[in-house]
Each structure stands twice: as C-alpha cells, then as structure tokens.
Short mmCIF file of N, CA and C in Angstrom, two decimals:
data_model
loop_
_atom_site.label_atom_id
_atom_site.label_comp_id
_atom_site.label_asym_id
_atom_site.label_seq_id
_atom_site.Cartn_x
_atom_site.Cartn_y
_atom_site.Cartn_z
N MET A 1211 12.24 28.67 168.09
CA MET A 1211 12.13 29.80 169.01
C MET A 1211 11.52 29.35 170.33
N GLN A 1212 10.47 28.56 170.25
CA GLN A 1212 9.78 28.16 171.48
C GLN A 1212 10.72 27.41 172.41
N LEU A 1213 11.52 26.50 171.88
CA LEU A 1213 12.45 25.75 172.72
C LEU A 1213 13.53 26.66 173.31
N LEU A 1214 14.06 27.55 172.50
CA LEU A 1214 15.10 28.47 172.96
C LEU A 1214 14.59 29.34 174.11
N PHE A 1215 13.37 29.85 173.98
CA PHE A 1215 12.85 30.77 174.99
C PHE A 1215 12.24 30.07 176.20
N LEU A 1216 12.30 28.74 176.23
CA LEU A 1216 11.95 28.00 177.44
C LEU A 1216 13.14 27.92 178.40
N LEU A 1217 14.32 28.18 177.89
CA LEU A 1217 15.55 28.04 178.68
C LEU A 1217 15.64 29.11 179.76
N PRO A 1218 16.37 28.82 180.86
CA PRO A 1218 16.48 29.79 181.96
C PRO A 1218 17.21 31.07 181.55
N ARG A 1219 17.25 32.02 182.46
CA ARG A 1219 17.78 33.35 182.18
C ARG A 1219 19.27 33.49 182.46
N TYR A 1220 20.04 32.46 182.27
CA TYR A 1220 21.49 32.56 182.44
C TYR A 1220 22.08 33.49 181.37
N ARG A 1221 23.16 34.15 181.72
CA ARG A 1221 23.78 35.15 180.83
C ARG A 1221 24.06 34.58 179.44
N THR A 1222 24.66 33.40 179.36
CA THR A 1222 24.99 32.80 178.06
C THR A 1222 23.74 32.50 177.26
N LEU A 1223 22.71 32.00 177.90
CA LEU A 1223 21.46 31.69 177.19
C LEU A 1223 20.74 32.96 176.75
N ASN A 1224 20.82 34.03 177.55
CA ASN A 1224 20.26 35.31 177.13
C ASN A 1224 20.98 35.83 175.89
N ALA A 1225 22.29 35.63 175.84
CA ALA A 1225 23.06 36.05 174.66
C ALA A 1225 22.61 35.27 173.42
N LEU A 1226 22.36 33.98 173.58
CA LEU A 1226 21.86 33.16 172.45
C LEU A 1226 20.48 33.63 172.00
N LYS A 1227 19.62 33.95 172.96
CA LYS A 1227 18.27 34.44 172.61
C LYS A 1227 18.37 35.76 171.85
N ALA A 1228 19.27 36.64 172.28
CA ALA A 1228 19.46 37.92 171.60
C ALA A 1228 19.98 37.72 170.18
N ILE A 1229 20.93 36.81 170.01
CA ILE A 1229 21.45 36.51 168.67
C ILE A 1229 20.34 35.99 167.77
N PHE A 1230 19.52 35.10 168.29
CA PHE A 1230 18.41 34.56 167.51
C PHE A 1230 17.47 35.67 167.05
N LEU A 1231 17.12 36.59 167.96
CA LEU A 1231 16.24 37.69 167.60
C LEU A 1231 16.89 38.61 166.57
N ARG A 1232 18.18 38.88 166.72
CA ARG A 1232 18.88 39.72 165.73
C ARG A 1232 18.84 39.06 164.35
N MET A 1233 18.98 37.75 164.31
CA MET A 1233 18.91 37.02 163.03
C MET A 1233 17.52 37.14 162.40
N ASN A 1234 16.52 37.44 163.20
CA ASN A 1234 15.15 37.59 162.71
C ASN A 1234 14.74 39.06 162.54
N GLY A 1235 15.72 39.97 162.56
CA GLY A 1235 15.44 41.36 162.25
C GLY A 1235 15.27 42.29 163.44
N SER A 1236 15.50 41.81 164.65
CA SER A 1236 15.39 42.67 165.84
C SER A 1236 16.69 43.41 166.10
N VAL A 1237 16.58 44.51 166.84
CA VAL A 1237 17.75 45.22 167.36
C VAL A 1237 17.71 45.03 168.87
N ILE A 1238 18.70 44.33 169.40
CA ILE A 1238 18.70 43.98 170.83
C ILE A 1238 19.95 44.57 171.48
N GLY A 1239 19.75 45.32 172.55
CA GLY A 1239 20.85 45.94 173.27
C GLY A 1239 21.62 44.95 174.13
N ARG A 1240 22.46 45.49 174.98
CA ARG A 1240 23.30 44.67 175.86
C ARG A 1240 22.56 44.34 177.16
N ARG A 1241 22.89 43.20 177.71
CA ARG A 1241 22.40 42.76 179.02
C ARG A 1241 20.87 42.70 179.11
N VAL A 1242 20.22 42.33 178.04
CA VAL A 1242 18.77 42.12 178.07
C VAL A 1242 18.52 40.76 178.70
N THR A 1243 17.58 40.71 179.65
CA THR A 1243 17.26 39.47 180.34
C THR A 1243 15.93 38.93 179.84
N PHE A 1244 15.97 37.70 179.34
CA PHE A 1244 14.78 37.01 178.87
C PHE A 1244 14.51 35.84 179.82
N TYR A 1245 13.50 35.98 180.67
CA TYR A 1245 13.10 34.87 181.51
C TYR A 1245 12.47 33.78 180.64
N PRO A 1246 12.31 32.57 181.17
CA PRO A 1246 11.63 31.52 180.40
C PRO A 1246 10.20 31.93 180.03
N TYR A 1247 9.74 31.36 178.96
CA TYR A 1247 8.36 31.52 178.45
C TYR A 1247 8.08 32.89 177.86
N VAL A 1248 9.11 33.69 177.59
CA VAL A 1248 8.91 34.92 176.83
C VAL A 1248 8.57 34.50 175.41
N TRP A 1249 7.60 35.16 174.80
CA TRP A 1249 7.22 34.84 173.42
C TRP A 1249 7.20 36.12 172.61
N ILE A 1250 8.02 36.17 171.57
CA ILE A 1250 8.12 37.33 170.70
C ILE A 1250 7.73 36.91 169.30
N ALA A 1251 6.65 37.49 168.79
CA ALA A 1251 6.14 37.11 167.48
C ALA A 1251 6.16 38.32 166.57
N ASN A 1252 6.88 38.40 165.63
CA ASN A 1252 7.80 37.51 164.97
C ASN A 1252 9.25 37.96 165.12
N GLY A 1253 9.44 39.07 165.76
CA GLY A 1253 10.80 39.58 165.99
C GLY A 1253 11.18 40.74 165.09
N ARG A 1254 10.61 40.81 163.90
CA ARG A 1254 10.89 41.96 163.03
C ARG A 1254 10.26 43.21 163.66
N ASN A 1255 10.83 44.36 163.40
CA ASN A 1255 10.30 45.63 163.91
C ASN A 1255 10.38 45.74 165.44
N LEU A 1256 11.34 45.06 166.04
CA LEU A 1256 11.51 45.10 167.49
C LEU A 1256 12.85 45.74 167.82
N ILE A 1257 12.81 46.73 168.71
CA ILE A 1257 14.03 47.35 169.24
C ILE A 1257 13.95 47.28 170.76
N ILE A 1258 14.94 46.63 171.36
CA ILE A 1258 15.05 46.57 172.82
C ILE A 1258 16.41 47.16 173.18
N GLU A 1259 16.41 48.22 173.97
CA GLU A 1259 17.66 48.87 174.37
C GLU A 1259 18.32 48.12 175.52
N ASP A 1260 19.43 48.64 176.03
CA ASP A 1260 20.24 47.98 177.06
C ASP A 1260 19.49 47.79 178.38
N ASP A 1261 19.82 46.69 179.08
CA ASP A 1261 19.40 46.43 180.46
C ASP A 1261 17.89 46.33 180.63
N VAL A 1262 17.20 45.78 179.66
CA VAL A 1262 15.76 45.55 179.76
C VAL A 1262 15.55 44.16 180.35
N ASP A 1263 14.52 44.02 181.19
CA ASP A 1263 14.21 42.77 181.86
C ASP A 1263 12.80 42.33 181.47
N LEU A 1264 12.69 41.19 180.79
CA LEU A 1264 11.40 40.64 180.37
C LEU A 1264 11.11 39.41 181.24
N ALA A 1265 10.12 39.51 182.12
CA ALA A 1265 9.82 38.46 183.09
C ALA A 1265 9.12 37.26 182.43
N ILE A 1266 8.86 36.26 183.23
CA ILE A 1266 8.23 35.02 182.75
C ILE A 1266 6.89 35.34 182.10
N GLY A 1267 6.69 34.74 180.92
CA GLY A 1267 5.40 34.81 180.26
C GLY A 1267 5.09 36.09 179.52
N VAL A 1268 6.08 36.96 179.30
CA VAL A 1268 5.84 38.19 178.53
C VAL A 1268 5.60 37.81 177.07
N LEU A 1269 4.58 38.44 176.46
CA LEU A 1269 4.26 38.25 175.05
C LEU A 1269 4.41 39.59 174.34
N ILE A 1270 5.16 39.61 173.25
CA ILE A 1270 5.33 40.82 172.45
C ILE A 1270 5.01 40.49 171.00
N SER A 1271 4.01 41.17 170.43
CA SER A 1271 3.72 41.02 169.00
C SER A 1271 4.31 42.23 168.29
N THR A 1272 5.14 41.98 167.27
CA THR A 1272 5.96 43.04 166.69
C THR A 1272 5.59 43.52 165.29
N PRO A 1273 4.57 43.02 164.61
CA PRO A 1273 4.33 43.46 163.23
C PRO A 1273 4.17 44.97 163.05
N GLY A 1274 3.60 45.66 164.02
CA GLY A 1274 3.42 47.11 163.93
C GLY A 1274 4.61 47.89 164.42
N GLY A 1275 5.57 47.24 165.05
CA GLY A 1275 6.76 47.87 165.59
C GLY A 1275 6.66 48.07 167.09
N VAL A 1276 7.70 47.65 167.80
CA VAL A 1276 7.78 47.81 169.25
C VAL A 1276 9.18 48.30 169.60
N ARG A 1277 9.23 49.36 170.40
CA ARG A 1277 10.51 49.88 170.90
C ARG A 1277 10.43 49.94 172.42
N ILE A 1278 11.42 49.34 173.10
CA ILE A 1278 11.48 49.31 174.56
C ILE A 1278 12.77 49.99 174.99
N GLY A 1279 12.63 51.06 175.78
CA GLY A 1279 13.78 51.85 176.21
C GLY A 1279 14.63 51.16 177.26
N ALA A 1280 15.82 51.68 177.45
CA ALA A 1280 16.80 51.13 178.37
C ALA A 1280 16.29 51.11 179.81
N ARG A 1281 16.74 50.12 180.55
CA ARG A 1281 16.47 49.96 181.99
C ARG A 1281 14.98 49.82 182.30
N THR A 1282 14.25 49.20 181.40
CA THR A 1282 12.81 48.98 181.58
C THR A 1282 12.55 47.59 182.11
N LEU A 1283 11.61 47.49 183.04
CA LEU A 1283 11.20 46.22 183.62
C LEU A 1283 9.79 45.89 183.13
N ILE A 1284 9.60 44.69 182.62
CA ILE A 1284 8.28 44.28 182.14
C ILE A 1284 7.89 43.03 182.92
N GLY A 1285 6.79 43.13 183.66
CA GLY A 1285 6.39 42.11 184.63
C GLY A 1285 5.76 40.87 184.02
N TYR A 1286 5.63 39.88 184.89
CA TYR A 1286 5.11 38.57 184.53
C TYR A 1286 3.80 38.64 183.76
N GLY A 1287 3.73 37.90 182.67
CA GLY A 1287 2.48 37.74 181.94
C GLY A 1287 1.99 38.97 181.21
N THR A 1288 2.82 39.98 181.05
CA THR A 1288 2.41 41.19 180.34
C THR A 1288 2.38 40.95 178.84
N GLN A 1289 1.43 41.59 178.16
CA GLN A 1289 1.31 41.50 176.71
C GLN A 1289 1.49 42.87 176.09
N ILE A 1290 2.38 42.97 175.13
CA ILE A 1290 2.62 44.20 174.37
C ILE A 1290 2.22 43.89 172.94
N LEU A 1291 1.16 44.54 172.46
CA LEU A 1291 0.56 44.20 171.18
C LEU A 1291 0.68 45.37 170.21
N SER A 1292 1.25 45.12 169.04
CA SER A 1292 1.37 46.18 168.03
C SER A 1292 0.46 45.92 166.83
N THR A 1293 -0.42 44.96 166.94
CA THR A 1293 -1.36 44.66 165.87
C THR A 1293 -2.66 44.15 166.48
N ASN A 1294 -3.74 44.36 165.76
CA ASN A 1294 -5.06 43.94 166.24
C ASN A 1294 -5.94 43.65 165.04
N HIS A 1295 -7.00 42.91 165.25
CA HIS A 1295 -7.96 42.65 164.18
C HIS A 1295 -8.76 43.92 163.87
N VAL A 1296 -9.12 44.07 162.63
CA VAL A 1296 -9.99 45.16 162.21
C VAL A 1296 -11.43 44.71 162.42
N VAL A 1297 -12.24 45.56 163.02
CA VAL A 1297 -13.67 45.28 163.16
C VAL A 1297 -14.37 45.95 161.97
N PRO A 1298 -14.90 45.17 161.04
CA PRO A 1298 -15.48 45.75 159.84
C PRO A 1298 -16.80 46.46 160.11
N SER A 1299 -17.04 47.51 159.35
CA SER A 1299 -18.32 48.21 159.48
C SER A 1299 -19.40 47.40 158.78
N GLY A 1300 -20.62 47.65 159.15
CA GLY A 1300 -21.74 46.99 158.51
C GLY A 1300 -21.91 45.53 158.86
N GLY A 1301 -21.27 45.08 159.92
CA GLY A 1301 -21.46 43.70 160.36
C GLY A 1301 -20.75 42.66 159.51
N GLY A 1302 -19.76 43.08 158.75
CA GLY A 1302 -19.01 42.12 157.93
C GLY A 1302 -18.26 41.12 158.77
N PRO A 1303 -17.78 40.03 158.15
CA PRO A 1303 -17.08 38.99 158.91
C PRO A 1303 -15.72 39.47 159.43
N ILE A 1304 -15.50 39.31 160.70
CA ILE A 1304 -14.25 39.73 161.33
C ILE A 1304 -13.09 38.88 160.81
N PHE A 1305 -13.33 37.60 160.60
CA PHE A 1305 -12.27 36.68 160.20
C PHE A 1305 -11.55 37.16 158.94
N GLU A 1306 -12.27 37.79 158.03
CA GLU A 1306 -11.70 38.20 156.74
C GLU A 1306 -11.34 39.68 156.69
N SER A 1307 -11.44 40.39 157.80
CA SER A 1307 -11.29 41.84 157.78
C SER A 1307 -9.84 42.33 157.88
N GLY A 1308 -8.91 41.47 158.16
CA GLY A 1308 -7.51 41.85 158.20
C GLY A 1308 -7.06 42.36 159.55
N HIS A 1309 -5.88 42.97 159.55
CA HIS A 1309 -5.25 43.45 160.77
C HIS A 1309 -4.89 44.93 160.64
N GLN A 1310 -4.83 45.58 161.78
CA GLN A 1310 -4.41 46.97 161.85
C GLN A 1310 -3.14 47.00 162.69
N LYS A 1311 -2.09 47.61 162.14
CA LYS A 1311 -0.80 47.68 162.83
C LYS A 1311 -0.56 49.10 163.32
N ALA A 1312 0.00 49.23 164.52
CA ALA A 1312 0.37 50.54 165.06
C ALA A 1312 1.53 50.35 166.03
N PRO A 1313 2.55 51.20 165.96
CA PRO A 1313 3.74 51.01 166.80
C PRO A 1313 3.47 51.25 168.28
N VAL A 1314 4.21 50.53 169.10
CA VAL A 1314 4.20 50.72 170.56
C VAL A 1314 5.58 51.22 170.95
N THR A 1315 5.62 52.29 171.73
CA THR A 1315 6.89 52.84 172.21
C THR A 1315 6.85 52.90 173.73
N ILE A 1316 7.83 52.27 174.34
CA ILE A 1316 7.96 52.28 175.80
C ILE A 1316 9.27 52.98 176.11
N GLY A 1317 9.20 54.03 176.92
CA GLY A 1317 10.37 54.85 177.22
C GLY A 1317 11.40 54.15 178.09
N ARG A 1318 12.35 54.94 178.55
CA ARG A 1318 13.42 54.45 179.42
C ARG A 1318 12.98 54.47 180.87
N ASP A 1319 13.54 53.56 181.66
CA ASP A 1319 13.29 53.49 183.11
C ASP A 1319 11.80 53.34 183.41
N VAL A 1320 11.11 52.57 182.62
CA VAL A 1320 9.68 52.30 182.82
C VAL A 1320 9.54 50.99 183.57
N TRP A 1321 8.54 50.91 184.43
CA TRP A 1321 8.20 49.66 185.10
C TRP A 1321 6.76 49.33 184.73
N ILE A 1322 6.59 48.22 184.03
CA ILE A 1322 5.26 47.72 183.70
C ILE A 1322 5.03 46.51 184.59
N GLY A 1323 4.03 46.58 185.45
CA GLY A 1323 3.76 45.52 186.41
C GLY A 1323 3.26 44.24 185.75
N ALA A 1324 2.99 43.26 186.58
CA ALA A 1324 2.54 41.95 186.10
C ALA A 1324 1.16 42.03 185.45
N ALA A 1325 0.96 41.18 184.46
CA ALA A 1325 -0.35 40.95 183.82
C ALA A 1325 -0.98 42.20 183.21
N CYS A 1326 -0.15 43.08 182.67
CA CYS A 1326 -0.66 44.27 181.99
C CYS A 1326 -0.84 43.97 180.51
N ILE A 1327 -1.65 44.78 179.85
CA ILE A 1327 -1.81 44.71 178.40
C ILE A 1327 -1.57 46.11 177.85
N VAL A 1328 -0.66 46.20 176.89
CA VAL A 1328 -0.37 47.46 176.22
C VAL A 1328 -0.86 47.30 174.78
N LEU A 1329 -1.82 48.13 174.39
CA LEU A 1329 -2.47 48.00 173.09
C LEU A 1329 -1.73 48.74 171.98
N PRO A 1330 -2.00 48.39 170.72
CA PRO A 1330 -1.31 49.02 169.58
C PRO A 1330 -1.46 50.54 169.57
N GLY A 1331 -0.38 51.21 169.15
CA GLY A 1331 -0.40 52.66 168.99
C GLY A 1331 -0.11 53.45 170.24
N VAL A 1332 0.21 52.78 171.34
CA VAL A 1332 0.41 53.45 172.63
C VAL A 1332 1.88 53.81 172.82
N SER A 1333 2.12 54.97 173.44
CA SER A 1333 3.45 55.38 173.89
C SER A 1333 3.42 55.54 175.40
N ILE A 1334 4.44 55.00 176.06
CA ILE A 1334 4.58 55.13 177.50
C ILE A 1334 5.84 55.95 177.75
N GLY A 1335 5.69 57.09 178.44
CA GLY A 1335 6.79 58.02 178.65
C GLY A 1335 7.86 57.52 179.59
N ASP A 1336 9.04 58.13 179.51
CA ASP A 1336 10.17 57.79 180.37
C ASP A 1336 9.78 57.88 181.84
N GLY A 1337 10.22 56.89 182.62
CA GLY A 1337 10.02 56.92 184.06
C GLY A 1337 8.62 56.59 184.53
N ALA A 1338 7.73 56.22 183.64
CA ALA A 1338 6.36 55.89 184.04
C ALA A 1338 6.29 54.52 184.71
N VAL A 1339 5.26 54.35 185.52
CA VAL A 1339 4.97 53.06 186.16
C VAL A 1339 3.54 52.67 185.79
N VAL A 1340 3.38 51.44 185.32
CA VAL A 1340 2.06 50.90 184.99
C VAL A 1340 1.75 49.83 186.03
N ALA A 1341 0.70 50.06 186.83
CA ALA A 1341 0.36 49.13 187.91
C ALA A 1341 -0.08 47.78 187.36
N ALA A 1342 0.14 46.75 188.15
CA ALA A 1342 -0.21 45.39 187.75
C ALA A 1342 -1.67 45.29 187.34
N GLY A 1343 -1.91 44.53 186.28
CA GLY A 1343 -3.26 44.28 185.82
C GLY A 1343 -3.89 45.38 185.00
N SER A 1344 -3.15 46.43 184.71
CA SER A 1344 -3.68 47.56 183.95
C SER A 1344 -3.75 47.25 182.46
N ILE A 1345 -4.68 47.90 181.78
CA ILE A 1345 -4.77 47.82 180.33
C ILE A 1345 -4.53 49.23 179.80
N VAL A 1346 -3.43 49.39 179.07
CA VAL A 1346 -3.02 50.69 178.57
C VAL A 1346 -3.60 50.88 177.18
N THR A 1347 -4.58 51.78 177.06
CA THR A 1347 -5.27 52.03 175.80
C THR A 1347 -4.89 53.36 175.17
N LYS A 1348 -4.26 54.25 175.96
CA LYS A 1348 -3.88 55.59 175.49
C LYS A 1348 -2.47 55.90 175.97
N ASP A 1349 -1.88 56.92 175.37
CA ASP A 1349 -0.52 57.32 175.74
C ASP A 1349 -0.41 57.65 177.22
N VAL A 1350 0.74 57.31 177.80
CA VAL A 1350 1.04 57.56 179.21
C VAL A 1350 2.15 58.62 179.26
N PRO A 1351 1.92 59.73 179.98
CA PRO A 1351 2.96 60.76 180.08
C PRO A 1351 4.17 60.26 180.87
N PRO A 1352 5.31 60.93 180.74
CA PRO A 1352 6.49 60.57 181.54
C PRO A 1352 6.24 60.81 183.03
N MET A 1353 6.93 60.03 183.84
CA MET A 1353 7.00 60.22 185.30
C MET A 1353 5.65 60.22 186.01
N VAL A 1354 4.74 59.36 185.56
CA VAL A 1354 3.45 59.20 186.25
C VAL A 1354 3.26 57.73 186.59
N ILE A 1355 2.30 57.49 187.48
CA ILE A 1355 1.87 56.13 187.78
C ILE A 1355 0.45 55.99 187.26
N VAL A 1356 0.22 54.96 186.43
CA VAL A 1356 -1.12 54.70 185.90
C VAL A 1356 -1.60 53.36 186.43
N ALA A 1357 -2.92 53.23 186.55
CA ALA A 1357 -3.51 51.98 187.03
C ALA A 1357 -4.93 51.87 186.49
N GLY A 1358 -5.41 50.64 186.40
CA GLY A 1358 -6.81 50.41 186.08
C GLY A 1358 -7.08 49.91 184.68
N VAL A 1359 -8.39 49.73 184.44
CA VAL A 1359 -8.89 49.26 183.15
C VAL A 1359 -9.98 50.20 182.71
N PRO A 1360 -9.73 51.09 181.78
CA PRO A 1360 -8.43 51.37 181.16
C PRO A 1360 -7.52 52.13 182.13
N ALA A 1361 -6.22 52.07 181.86
CA ALA A 1361 -5.25 52.73 182.74
C ALA A 1361 -5.44 54.24 182.72
N ARG A 1362 -5.42 54.82 183.93
CA ARG A 1362 -5.53 56.27 184.10
C ARG A 1362 -4.45 56.72 185.07
N VAL A 1363 -4.06 57.98 184.95
CA VAL A 1363 -3.04 58.53 185.85
C VAL A 1363 -3.62 58.57 187.26
N VAL A 1364 -2.91 57.96 188.22
CA VAL A 1364 -3.36 58.02 189.62
C VAL A 1364 -2.52 59.00 190.44
N ARG A 1365 -1.26 59.24 190.00
CA ARG A 1365 -0.46 60.25 190.65
C ARG A 1365 0.85 60.44 189.90
N LEU A 1366 1.55 61.51 190.22
CA LEU A 1366 2.86 61.77 189.67
C LEU A 1366 3.91 61.02 190.48
N ARG A 1367 4.99 60.63 189.84
CA ARG A 1367 6.12 60.04 190.59
C ARG A 1367 6.85 61.16 191.29
N GLU A 1368 7.27 60.90 192.49
CA GLU A 1368 8.01 61.91 193.27
C GLU A 1368 9.49 61.77 193.07
#
C-alpha cells in the first residue's frame, strides 16, 4: 500500500489505488483523486463517493467507519480519525486500555482545509467549510464555515 500511494495522481494510477482499496473492503466512487502520500489504514469501513479529492499527506483511519460525500476536497496533511485510545479511569495503564471506535461522516460538497484533524464520532454537514488548521471535535452543521481549536462556527456560507 505504501508504495502504491507514493505514486502521482495520474488517472490510471488513481484507478489502481481505488481497485486496491476495493480489494481491502472499501467502497470507492468514480474519479476519486489520491495525491501522493495519502495513507488509509486499513481501508475496511471506508466509503468515498464520486469526485473526492484527497491532497498530499491525508491520513484516514477507518476502523470505526468513514464516509466521505461526493465532490469533497480534503486539504494537505489532514487527518480523519475514526478510532482513539481509551483513557482508563482510576489511573490505569493507557497502553492496555484498548480503543474506542466511532464513525466519521463528511457530507457532500465539503471543503476541509490543510492540516485539519477530524476526531472520531464527528459528522460534517453538506456544504460546510473547515478552515485550515482546525480541530473538529463536534458535529458541524451544513452550510457553515468553522475554524479554530476546537472548531467553532464563524459564519454561515452565503
């Protein structure tokens, strides 16, 4: 996988990347663009609709499930995480505490800027924009622009 996803974003190579992901349990739409250095771990529970663009260095963890709507742009170095470590109560060891999975849903016509982090269990509504460098910890309504750490609504899209 690592070697395949180092290759450039030519149409034929994108088709090969999509075939590889489908063989690993993903549902991949048409004309999905995978720039070099995209990393998808492990590919199961992943749905990417048509005309999605994944820029250089995008990381997607899929154990909890990830769905990305059609015509969505995901900027450089963004991380979409559907699993996280459990923090045990009573000061127990984190290493042995396991993982918590929660699905991530990204709507259609969404633009996620560069270097964003989308945490497990989050839904981003259709037409939303996530400003560069934002950390999305809660659901984002449709047709808004969010920014910051944690991401908050800064205005409605016109």
